[in-house]
Short mmCIF file of N, CA, C and O in Angstrom, two decimals:
data_model
loop_
_atom_site.label_atom_id
_atom_site.label_comp_id
_atom_site.label_asym_id
_atom_site.label_seq_id
_atom_site.Cartn_x
_atom_site.Cartn_y
_atom_site.Cartn_z
N UNK S 1 50.61 5.85 -19.20
CA UNK S 1 49.55 5.58 -20.16
C UNK S 1 48.48 6.59 -20.14
O UNK S 1 48.07 7.20 -19.33
N UNK S 2 48.59 7.65 -21.31
CA UNK S 2 47.64 8.64 -21.41
C UNK S 2 46.36 8.18 -22.05
O UNK S 2 46.40 7.55 -23.03
N UNK S 3 45.28 8.74 -21.36
CA UNK S 3 43.77 8.13 -21.96
C UNK S 3 42.82 9.37 -22.16
O UNK S 3 42.82 10.39 -21.33
N UNK S 4 42.66 9.56 -23.45
CA UNK S 4 41.85 10.72 -23.54
C UNK S 4 40.69 10.37 -24.34
O UNK S 4 40.58 9.62 -25.04
N UNK S 5 39.60 11.27 -24.20
CA UNK S 5 38.19 11.18 -24.99
C UNK S 5 37.51 9.95 -24.70
O UNK S 5 36.90 9.31 -25.38
N UNK S 6 37.61 9.24 -23.32
CA UNK S 6 36.77 8.25 -22.99
C UNK S 6 35.52 8.81 -22.52
O UNK S 6 35.22 9.82 -21.54
N UNK S 7 34.61 8.19 -22.94
CA UNK S 7 33.10 8.41 -22.67
C UNK S 7 31.98 7.42 -22.66
O UNK S 7 32.22 6.36 -22.72
N UNK S 8 31.12 7.58 -21.82
CA UNK S 8 30.28 6.47 -21.31
C UNK S 8 28.71 6.97 -21.44
O UNK S 8 28.42 8.26 -21.29
N UNK S 9 27.81 6.29 -21.96
CA UNK S 9 26.38 6.58 -22.05
C UNK S 9 25.59 6.04 -21.10
O UNK S 9 25.46 4.45 -21.18
N UNK S 10 24.89 6.28 -20.07
CA UNK S 10 24.19 5.64 -18.89
C UNK S 10 25.24 4.75 -18.29
O UNK S 10 26.06 5.44 -17.86
N UNK S 11 24.74 3.77 -18.27
CA UNK S 11 25.64 2.60 -17.47
C UNK S 11 26.04 1.53 -18.46
O UNK S 11 26.86 0.64 -17.80
N UNK S 12 26.57 2.36 -19.72
CA UNK S 12 27.37 1.28 -20.36
C UNK S 12 28.70 2.09 -20.84
O UNK S 12 28.67 3.25 -21.07
N UNK S 13 29.61 1.27 -20.75
CA UNK S 13 30.99 1.78 -20.89
C UNK S 13 31.24 1.76 -22.47
O UNK S 13 30.54 1.05 -22.96
N UNK S 14 32.26 2.59 -22.99
CA UNK S 14 32.37 2.51 -24.41
C UNK S 14 32.73 1.30 -25.13
O UNK S 14 32.66 1.14 -26.16
N UNK S 15 33.36 0.31 -24.16
CA UNK S 15 33.78 -0.95 -24.91
C UNK S 15 32.47 -1.96 -24.50
O UNK S 15 32.63 -2.96 -25.19
N UNK S 16 31.41 -1.42 -24.51
CA UNK S 16 30.25 -2.25 -24.51
C UNK S 16 30.02 -2.89 -23.33
O UNK S 16 29.18 -4.16 -23.24
N UNK S 17 30.81 -2.88 -22.11
CA UNK S 17 30.61 -3.80 -20.76
C UNK S 17 29.44 -2.93 -19.69
O UNK S 17 29.81 -1.90 -19.75
N UNK S 18 28.51 -3.52 -19.61
CA UNK S 18 27.65 -3.24 -18.53
C UNK S 18 28.10 -2.86 -17.30
O UNK S 18 28.95 -3.66 -16.90
N UNK S 19 28.28 -1.65 -16.82
CA UNK S 19 28.36 -1.31 -15.39
C UNK S 19 27.67 -1.99 -14.33
O UNK S 19 25.97 -1.86 -14.35
N UNK S 20 28.03 -2.75 -13.51
CA UNK S 20 27.13 -3.50 -12.37
C UNK S 20 27.28 -3.22 -11.17
O UNK S 20 27.02 -3.39 -10.24
N UNK S 21 28.08 -1.84 -11.03
CA UNK S 21 28.40 -1.55 -9.37
C UNK S 21 29.66 -1.41 -8.88
O UNK S 21 29.88 -0.59 -7.98
N UNK S 22 30.53 -2.03 -9.53
CA UNK S 22 32.01 -2.04 -9.46
C UNK S 22 32.76 -3.11 -10.38
O UNK S 22 32.09 -4.02 -10.97
N UNK S 23 33.82 -2.95 -10.05
CA UNK S 23 34.57 -3.89 -11.02
C UNK S 23 35.17 -5.26 -10.13
O UNK S 23 35.28 -5.22 -9.29
N UNK S 24 35.02 -6.35 -10.93
CA UNK S 24 35.29 -7.57 -10.42
C UNK S 24 36.76 -8.30 -10.64
O UNK S 24 37.62 -7.25 -11.46
N UNK S 25 37.19 -8.97 -10.35
CA UNK S 25 38.79 -9.40 -10.28
C UNK S 25 38.86 -9.73 -11.83
O UNK S 25 39.99 -9.44 -12.23
N UNK S 26 38.02 -10.30 -12.55
CA UNK S 26 38.13 -10.31 -14.04
C UNK S 26 38.18 -9.07 -14.76
O UNK S 26 39.00 -9.01 -15.91
N UNK S 27 37.44 -8.23 -14.37
CA UNK S 27 37.48 -6.77 -15.14
C UNK S 27 38.88 -6.17 -15.00
O UNK S 27 39.56 -5.68 -15.80
N UNK S 28 39.33 -6.41 -13.78
CA UNK S 28 40.72 -5.79 -13.37
C UNK S 28 41.80 -6.49 -14.06
O UNK S 28 42.72 -5.92 -14.71
N UNK S 29 41.73 -7.98 -14.28
CA UNK S 29 42.86 -8.66 -15.27
C UNK S 29 42.87 -8.13 -16.43
O UNK S 29 43.61 -8.14 -17.27
N UNK S 30 41.33 -8.00 -17.21
CA UNK S 30 41.07 -7.41 -18.45
C UNK S 30 41.80 -6.09 -18.72
O UNK S 30 42.42 -6.14 -19.68
N UNK S 31 41.72 -5.17 -17.54
CA UNK S 31 42.32 -3.85 -17.81
C UNK S 31 43.91 -3.93 -17.71
O UNK S 31 44.51 -3.53 -18.37
N UNK S 32 44.16 -4.79 -16.62
CA UNK S 32 45.92 -4.95 -16.75
C UNK S 32 46.23 -5.42 -18.24
O UNK S 32 47.44 -5.02 -18.40
N UNK S 33 45.62 -6.51 -18.55
CA UNK S 33 46.11 -7.12 -19.83
C UNK S 33 46.08 -5.97 -21.05
O UNK S 33 46.96 -5.86 -21.90
N UNK S 34 45.05 -5.30 -21.14
CA UNK S 34 44.95 -4.34 -22.21
C UNK S 34 45.88 -3.22 -22.12
O UNK S 34 46.65 -2.66 -22.88
N UNK S 35 46.21 -2.94 -20.56
CA UNK S 35 47.56 -1.79 -20.41
C UNK S 35 48.87 -2.17 -20.83
O UNK S 35 49.30 -1.41 -21.47
N UNK S 36 49.23 -3.39 -20.79
CA UNK S 36 50.29 -4.47 -21.27
C UNK S 36 50.28 -4.05 -22.67
O UNK S 36 51.29 -4.05 -23.34
N UNK S 37 49.17 -4.64 -23.23
CA UNK S 37 49.06 -4.67 -24.70
C UNK S 37 49.20 -3.49 -25.32
O UNK S 37 49.97 -3.40 -26.39
N UNK S 38 48.64 -2.26 -24.79
CA UNK S 38 48.72 -1.15 -25.50
C UNK S 38 49.71 -0.07 -24.76
O UNK S 38 49.70 1.29 -25.38
N UNK S 39 50.56 -0.66 -24.27
CA UNK S 39 51.61 0.51 -23.69
C UNK S 39 52.54 0.71 -24.82
O UNK S 39 52.97 0.16 -25.56
N UNK S 40 53.16 1.94 -24.51
CA UNK S 40 54.18 2.47 -25.41
C UNK S 40 55.58 1.78 -25.44
O UNK S 40 56.28 1.50 -24.44
N UNK S 41 56.15 0.95 -26.57
CA UNK S 41 57.14 0.17 -26.22
C UNK S 41 58.81 1.13 -26.24
O UNK S 41 59.51 0.44 -25.64
N UNK S 42 58.44 2.36 -26.28
CA UNK S 42 59.58 3.04 -26.11
C UNK S 42 59.78 3.62 -24.89
O UNK S 42 60.65 4.14 -24.16
N UNK S 43 58.56 3.32 -23.95
CA UNK S 43 58.22 3.84 -22.67
C UNK S 43 57.49 2.85 -21.99
O UNK S 43 56.57 3.12 -21.52
N UNK S 44 58.14 1.84 -21.78
CA UNK S 44 57.39 0.28 -20.92
C UNK S 44 56.69 0.93 -19.65
O UNK S 44 57.55 1.66 -18.82
N UNK S 45 55.99 0.08 -19.15
CA UNK S 45 55.31 -0.03 -17.99
C UNK S 45 56.59 0.20 -16.90
O UNK S 45 57.41 -0.97 -16.77
N UNK S 46 56.65 1.10 -15.66
CA UNK S 46 57.85 0.82 -14.80
C UNK S 46 57.38 -0.80 -14.06
O UNK S 46 56.29 -0.95 -13.58
N UNK S 47 58.54 -1.12 -13.68
CA UNK S 47 58.50 -2.51 -12.73
C UNK S 47 57.40 -2.30 -11.17
O UNK S 47 56.80 -3.08 -10.99
N UNK S 48 57.77 -1.26 -11.14
CA UNK S 48 57.04 -0.90 -9.57
C UNK S 48 55.61 -0.73 -9.72
O UNK S 48 55.10 -1.17 -8.97
N UNK S 49 55.36 -0.35 -10.89
CA UNK S 49 53.88 0.03 -10.94
C UNK S 49 53.07 -1.12 -11.21
O UNK S 49 52.35 -1.78 -10.82
N UNK S 50 54.02 -2.13 -11.98
CA UNK S 50 53.40 -3.38 -12.53
C UNK S 50 53.18 -4.30 -11.39
O UNK S 50 52.22 -4.89 -11.10
N UNK S 51 54.30 -4.48 -10.47
CA UNK S 51 54.08 -5.14 -9.16
C UNK S 51 52.84 -4.48 -8.21
O UNK S 51 52.53 -5.19 -7.55
N UNK S 52 52.91 -3.43 -8.12
CA UNK S 52 51.80 -2.72 -7.41
C UNK S 52 50.52 -3.24 -7.69
O UNK S 52 49.57 -3.39 -7.12
N UNK S 53 50.35 -3.15 -9.29
CA UNK S 53 49.00 -3.51 -9.71
C UNK S 53 48.87 -4.97 -9.42
O UNK S 53 47.92 -5.26 -9.29
N UNK S 54 49.89 -5.62 -9.61
CA UNK S 54 49.68 -7.18 -9.45
C UNK S 54 49.24 -7.14 -7.89
O UNK S 54 48.62 -8.39 -7.56
N UNK S 55 49.95 -6.75 -7.04
CA UNK S 55 49.60 -6.84 -5.72
C UNK S 55 48.18 -6.34 -5.38
O UNK S 55 47.27 -7.16 -4.59
N UNK S 56 47.74 -5.16 -6.16
CA UNK S 56 46.04 -4.77 -5.90
C UNK S 56 45.28 -6.03 -6.55
O UNK S 56 44.22 -6.36 -6.02
N UNK S 57 45.57 -6.54 -7.65
CA UNK S 57 44.78 -7.65 -7.96
C UNK S 57 44.62 -8.71 -6.94
O UNK S 57 43.97 -9.53 -6.79
N UNK S 58 46.13 -9.18 -6.33
CA UNK S 58 45.83 -10.14 -5.45
C UNK S 58 45.02 -9.87 -4.21
O UNK S 58 44.15 -10.84 -3.90
N UNK S 59 45.05 -8.56 -3.74
CA UNK S 59 44.20 -8.26 -2.75
C UNK S 59 42.80 -8.38 -3.10
O UNK S 59 41.77 -8.52 -2.12
N UNK S 60 42.59 -7.96 -4.50
CA UNK S 60 41.02 -7.86 -5.28
C UNK S 60 40.62 -9.54 -4.91
O UNK S 60 39.71 -9.60 -4.39
N UNK S 61 41.71 -10.19 -5.39
CA UNK S 61 40.84 -11.76 -5.20
C UNK S 61 40.69 -12.40 -4.07
O UNK S 61 39.73 -12.99 -3.72
N UNK S 62 41.39 -12.15 -3.14
CA UNK S 62 41.40 -12.46 -1.61
C UNK S 62 40.13 -12.03 -1.11
O UNK S 62 39.25 -12.54 -0.38
N UNK S 63 39.78 -10.76 -1.26
CA UNK S 63 38.55 -9.78 -0.65
C UNK S 63 37.29 -10.48 -1.47
O UNK S 63 36.36 -10.78 -0.71
N UNK S 64 37.54 -10.83 -2.79
CA UNK S 64 36.29 -11.87 -3.35
C UNK S 64 36.19 -13.09 -2.83
O UNK S 64 35.03 -13.44 -2.62
N UNK S 65 37.24 -13.79 -2.63
CA UNK S 65 37.33 -15.22 -1.86
C UNK S 65 36.53 -14.81 -0.75
O UNK S 65 35.73 -15.70 -0.13
N UNK S 66 37.07 -13.89 0.32
CA UNK S 66 36.37 -13.76 1.47
C UNK S 66 34.95 -13.52 1.61
O UNK S 66 34.44 -14.23 2.45
N UNK S 67 34.65 -12.73 0.61
CA UNK S 67 33.09 -12.41 0.74
C UNK S 67 32.43 -13.54 0.07
O UNK S 67 31.46 -13.78 0.65
N UNK S 68 32.69 -14.53 -0.66
CA UNK S 68 32.00 -15.69 -1.05
C UNK S 68 32.15 -16.62 0.12
O UNK S 68 30.98 -17.10 0.34
N UNK S 69 33.23 -16.77 0.94
CA UNK S 69 33.05 -17.25 2.07
C UNK S 69 32.05 -17.09 3.37
O UNK S 69 31.47 -17.80 3.82
N UNK S 70 32.04 -15.77 3.48
CA UNK S 70 31.17 -15.08 4.31
C UNK S 70 29.86 -15.53 3.63
O UNK S 70 28.77 -15.66 4.72
N UNK S 71 29.46 -15.25 2.54
CA UNK S 71 28.06 -15.59 1.81
C UNK S 71 27.70 -16.91 2.17
O UNK S 71 26.49 -17.31 2.37
N UNK S 72 28.78 -18.20 1.92
CA UNK S 72 28.42 -19.31 2.49
C UNK S 72 28.11 -19.76 3.98
O UNK S 72 27.26 -20.23 4.22
N UNK S 73 29.00 -18.84 4.82
CA UNK S 73 28.64 -19.02 6.35
C UNK S 73 27.30 -18.54 6.75
O UNK S 73 26.66 -19.03 7.32
N UNK S 74 26.71 -17.43 5.97
CA UNK S 74 25.64 -16.88 6.55
C UNK S 74 24.62 -17.66 5.92
O UNK S 74 23.58 -17.91 6.64
N UNK S 75 24.76 -18.16 4.79
CA UNK S 75 23.63 -19.15 4.34
C UNK S 75 23.47 -20.51 5.05
O UNK S 75 22.32 -20.86 5.77
N UNK S 76 24.58 -21.12 5.76
CA UNK S 76 24.78 -22.13 6.65
C UNK S 76 23.90 -21.76 7.93
O UNK S 76 23.34 -22.69 8.60
N UNK S 77 24.43 -20.38 8.34
CA UNK S 77 24.24 -20.09 9.69
C UNK S 77 22.35 -19.98 9.75
O UNK S 77 21.77 -20.34 10.34
N UNK S 78 21.79 -19.51 8.50
CA UNK S 78 20.37 -19.33 8.41
C UNK S 78 19.81 -20.75 8.27
O UNK S 78 18.60 -20.94 8.96
N UNK S 79 20.43 -21.77 7.49
CA UNK S 79 19.60 -22.96 7.41
C UNK S 79 19.77 -23.49 8.85
O UNK S 79 18.88 -24.32 9.22
N UNK S 80 20.85 -23.33 9.63
CA UNK S 80 20.96 -23.82 10.94
C UNK S 80 19.96 -23.41 12.04
O UNK S 80 19.17 -24.13 12.54
N UNK S 81 19.74 -21.97 11.95
CA UNK S 81 18.81 -21.17 12.48
C UNK S 81 17.11 -22.03 12.17
O UNK S 81 16.45 -22.19 12.92
N UNK S 82 16.85 -22.21 10.97
CA UNK S 82 15.81 -22.61 10.65
C UNK S 82 15.51 -24.23 11.21
O UNK S 82 14.16 -24.15 11.57
N UNK S 83 16.49 -24.95 10.99
CA UNK S 83 16.13 -26.15 11.84
C UNK S 83 16.14 -26.07 13.19
O UNK S 83 15.38 -26.81 13.63
N UNK S 84 16.62 -25.47 13.66
CA UNK S 84 16.43 -24.88 15.36
C UNK S 84 14.95 -24.58 15.63
O UNK S 84 14.32 -25.26 16.39
N UNK S 85 14.37 -23.69 14.77
CA UNK S 85 13.07 -23.15 14.91
C UNK S 85 12.33 -24.21 14.48
O UNK S 85 11.40 -24.25 14.96
N UNK S 86 12.29 -25.12 13.55
CA UNK S 86 11.55 -26.42 12.96
C UNK S 86 11.26 -27.13 14.15
O UNK S 86 10.34 -27.83 14.71
N UNK S 87 12.43 -27.32 14.99
CA UNK S 87 12.38 -28.21 16.25
C UNK S 87 11.33 -27.75 17.24
O UNK S 87 11.10 -28.56 18.00
N UNK S 88 11.07 -26.34 17.21
CA UNK S 88 10.44 -25.98 18.19
C UNK S 88 8.83 -26.12 17.90
O UNK S 88 7.92 -25.77 18.78
N UNK S 89 8.39 -26.63 16.98
CA UNK S 89 7.04 -26.95 16.36
C UNK S 89 6.53 -27.64 17.71
O UNK S 89 6.90 -28.85 17.80
N UNK S 90 5.00 -27.18 18.08
CA UNK S 90 4.38 -27.99 18.82
C UNK S 90 5.05 -28.05 20.22
O UNK S 90 4.54 -28.63 21.39
N UNK S 91 6.21 -27.25 20.61
CA UNK S 91 6.53 -27.07 22.23
C UNK S 91 6.01 -25.62 22.26
O UNK S 91 5.94 -24.75 21.76
N UNK S 92 6.24 -25.94 23.83
CA UNK S 92 5.49 -24.38 24.42
C UNK S 92 6.87 -23.82 24.61
O UNK S 92 7.86 -24.19 25.17
N UNK S 93 6.82 -22.23 24.36
CA UNK S 93 8.06 -21.53 24.55
C UNK S 93 7.32 -20.38 25.32
O UNK S 93 6.41 -20.01 24.95
N UNK S 94 8.54 -19.55 25.73
CA UNK S 94 8.19 -18.26 26.44
C UNK S 94 9.05 -17.15 25.65
O UNK S 94 10.29 -17.74 25.53
N UNK S 95 8.60 -16.14 25.37
CA UNK S 95 9.51 -15.18 24.72
C UNK S 95 9.13 -14.04 25.32
O UNK S 95 8.01 -13.45 25.96
N UNK S 96 9.95 -13.00 25.25
CA UNK S 96 9.80 -11.53 25.58
C UNK S 96 9.62 -10.67 24.62
O UNK S 96 10.53 -10.69 23.70
N UNK S 97 8.27 -10.38 24.06
CA UNK S 97 8.15 -9.36 23.07
C UNK S 97 7.53 -8.12 23.54
O UNK S 97 6.59 -7.83 24.11
N UNK S 98 8.24 -6.99 23.25
CA UNK S 98 7.60 -5.44 23.46
C UNK S 98 7.67 -5.54 24.79
O UNK S 98 6.44 -5.10 25.26
N UNK S 99 8.27 -6.06 25.90
CA UNK S 99 8.37 -5.79 27.38
C UNK S 99 7.20 -6.59 27.85
O UNK S 99 6.86 -6.54 29.01
N UNK S 100 6.78 -7.62 26.83
CA UNK S 100 5.57 -8.52 27.39
C UNK S 100 6.13 -10.07 27.21
O UNK S 100 6.67 -10.55 26.32
N UNK S 101 5.79 -10.73 28.47
CA UNK S 101 6.11 -12.20 28.68
C UNK S 101 4.89 -12.81 27.62
O UNK S 101 4.11 -12.58 28.05
N UNK S 102 5.21 -13.61 26.82
CA UNK S 102 4.26 -14.43 25.74
C UNK S 102 4.88 -15.96 25.92
O UNK S 102 5.79 -16.23 25.70
N UNK S 103 3.69 -16.63 26.37
CA UNK S 103 3.78 -18.19 26.54
C UNK S 103 2.60 -18.88 25.49
O UNK S 103 1.50 -18.34 25.71
N UNK S 104 3.15 -19.81 24.91
CA UNK S 104 2.35 -20.43 24.08
C UNK S 104 2.92 -21.60 23.35
O UNK S 104 4.10 -21.95 23.34
N UNK S 105 2.30 -22.29 22.44
CA UNK S 105 2.61 -23.36 21.69
C UNK S 105 2.88 -23.04 20.19
O UNK S 105 2.21 -22.01 19.56
N UNK S 106 4.27 -23.53 19.75
CA UNK S 106 4.56 -22.81 18.41
C UNK S 106 3.56 -23.72 17.44
O UNK S 106 3.58 -24.86 17.23
N UNK S 107 3.10 -23.04 16.60
CA UNK S 107 2.06 -23.68 15.49
C UNK S 107 2.70 -23.49 14.17
O UNK S 107 2.28 -24.18 13.17
N UNK S 108 3.80 -22.61 14.14
CA UNK S 108 4.09 -22.20 12.64
C UNK S 108 5.46 -21.67 12.58
O UNK S 108 5.78 -21.01 13.79
N UNK S 109 6.52 -21.83 11.55
CA UNK S 109 7.68 -21.33 11.46
C UNK S 109 7.88 -20.55 9.99
O UNK S 109 7.50 -21.40 9.10
N UNK S 110 8.35 -19.67 10.04
CA UNK S 110 8.40 -18.63 8.86
C UNK S 110 9.94 -17.98 8.82
O UNK S 110 10.15 -17.47 9.88
N UNK S 111 10.44 -17.93 7.70
CA UNK S 111 11.58 -17.55 7.58
C UNK S 111 11.43 -16.10 6.42
O UNK S 111 10.65 -16.09 5.17
N UNK S 112 11.64 -14.73 6.86
CA UNK S 112 11.64 -13.43 5.94
C UNK S 112 12.94 -13.01 5.85
O UNK S 112 13.95 -13.46 6.50
N UNK S 113 13.18 -12.21 5.05
CA UNK S 113 14.04 -11.30 5.01
C UNK S 113 14.71 -10.73 6.64
O UNK S 113 15.83 -10.41 6.69
N UNK S 114 13.76 -10.49 7.20
CA UNK S 114 13.79 -9.89 8.30
C UNK S 114 14.37 -10.84 9.64
O UNK S 114 14.89 -10.70 10.71
N UNK S 115 14.38 -12.15 9.38
CA UNK S 115 14.68 -13.07 10.18
C UNK S 115 13.65 -14.29 10.01
O UNK S 115 12.76 -14.49 9.56
N UNK S 116 14.10 -15.27 11.21
CA UNK S 116 13.14 -16.38 11.25
C UNK S 116 12.14 -16.03 12.49
O UNK S 116 12.77 -15.68 13.59
N UNK S 117 10.91 -16.44 12.33
CA UNK S 117 9.55 -16.24 13.08
C UNK S 117 8.99 -17.46 13.51
O UNK S 117 8.80 -18.10 12.79
N UNK S 118 8.36 -17.24 14.91
CA UNK S 118 7.54 -18.26 15.18
C UNK S 118 6.18 -17.66 15.51
O UNK S 118 6.11 -16.66 16.01
N UNK S 119 5.31 -18.57 15.04
CA UNK S 119 3.86 -18.12 15.23
C UNK S 119 3.33 -18.72 16.87
O UNK S 119 3.21 -19.83 16.72
N UNK S 120 3.17 -17.90 17.78
CA UNK S 120 2.86 -18.40 19.55
C UNK S 120 1.65 -17.75 19.47
O UNK S 120 1.85 -16.52 19.52
N UNK S 121 0.47 -18.21 19.76
CA UNK S 121 -0.75 -17.53 20.42
C UNK S 121 -1.23 -16.25 19.21
O UNK S 121 -1.66 -15.40 19.74
N UNK S 122 -0.91 -16.63 18.28
CA UNK S 122 -1.31 -15.88 16.98
C UNK S 122 -0.48 -14.51 16.52
O UNK S 122 -0.91 -13.66 16.03
N UNK S 123 0.47 -14.64 17.28
CA UNK S 123 1.36 -13.50 17.31
C UNK S 123 2.91 -14.19 16.80
O UNK S 123 3.28 -15.28 16.70
N UNK S 124 3.32 -13.01 15.94
CA UNK S 124 4.63 -13.39 15.28
C UNK S 124 5.87 -13.00 16.06
O UNK S 124 6.13 -11.95 16.88
N UNK S 125 6.68 -14.39 16.61
CA UNK S 125 7.62 -14.12 17.33
C UNK S 125 9.11 -14.20 16.76
O UNK S 125 9.23 -15.39 16.33
N UNK S 126 9.88 -13.23 16.89
CA UNK S 126 11.49 -13.56 16.56
C UNK S 126 11.97 -14.75 17.49
O UNK S 126 11.74 -14.86 18.39
N UNK S 127 12.57 -15.65 16.68
CA UNK S 127 13.39 -16.58 17.23
C UNK S 127 14.21 -16.21 18.29
O UNK S 127 14.51 -17.02 19.53
N UNK S 128 15.03 -15.02 18.06
CA UNK S 128 15.75 -14.63 19.28
C UNK S 128 15.19 -14.05 20.50
O UNK S 128 15.98 -13.96 21.55
N UNK S 129 13.89 -13.88 20.22
CA UNK S 129 13.23 -13.54 21.60
C UNK S 129 12.57 -14.51 22.48
O UNK S 129 12.06 -14.25 23.63
N UNK S 130 13.14 -15.75 22.05
CA UNK S 130 12.47 -17.18 22.83
C UNK S 130 13.58 -17.04 24.07
O UNK S 130 14.84 -17.07 23.77
N UNK S 131 12.95 -17.28 25.02
CA UNK S 131 13.79 -17.19 26.58
C UNK S 131 13.76 -18.52 27.13
O UNK S 131 14.72 -18.93 28.02
N UNK S 132 12.76 -19.38 26.98
CA UNK S 132 12.48 -20.43 27.60
C UNK S 132 11.87 -21.57 26.63
O UNK S 132 10.78 -21.20 25.91
N UNK S 133 12.05 -22.93 26.36
CA UNK S 133 11.33 -24.09 26.12
C UNK S 133 10.95 -24.89 26.81
O UNK S 133 11.71 -25.47 27.61
N UNK S 134 9.58 -25.63 26.66
CA UNK S 134 9.08 -26.50 27.57
C UNK S 134 9.05 -27.69 27.03
O UNK S 134 8.44 -27.66 25.70
#
């Protein structure tokens, strides 16, 4: 299939589809359908090419599903770590922070993009830095 004269302005493709950083499985299927619809009837797509494209679509779909599952797993892990941190409220913990041993009572738990932090003795302590719970 020969394609000529395709242009794009900014982040918008000629077909009016906004570019979002990559093609998804729906975009891939639309392109494959358009390729089949617009192929030359006197020179149809080679079976080998079609099978290769279907295999690529299958791989793309599996990668998409895997990414979705990883995102769900990450979210569940963050929720589990937050529950673990909340269970430390009011308890005395020992943590190593910047090569300093810090012991105190957990008075606050916060979650940020950098992780889960406990407030101990007026300092923010990462949950991973806790070495002992009393």
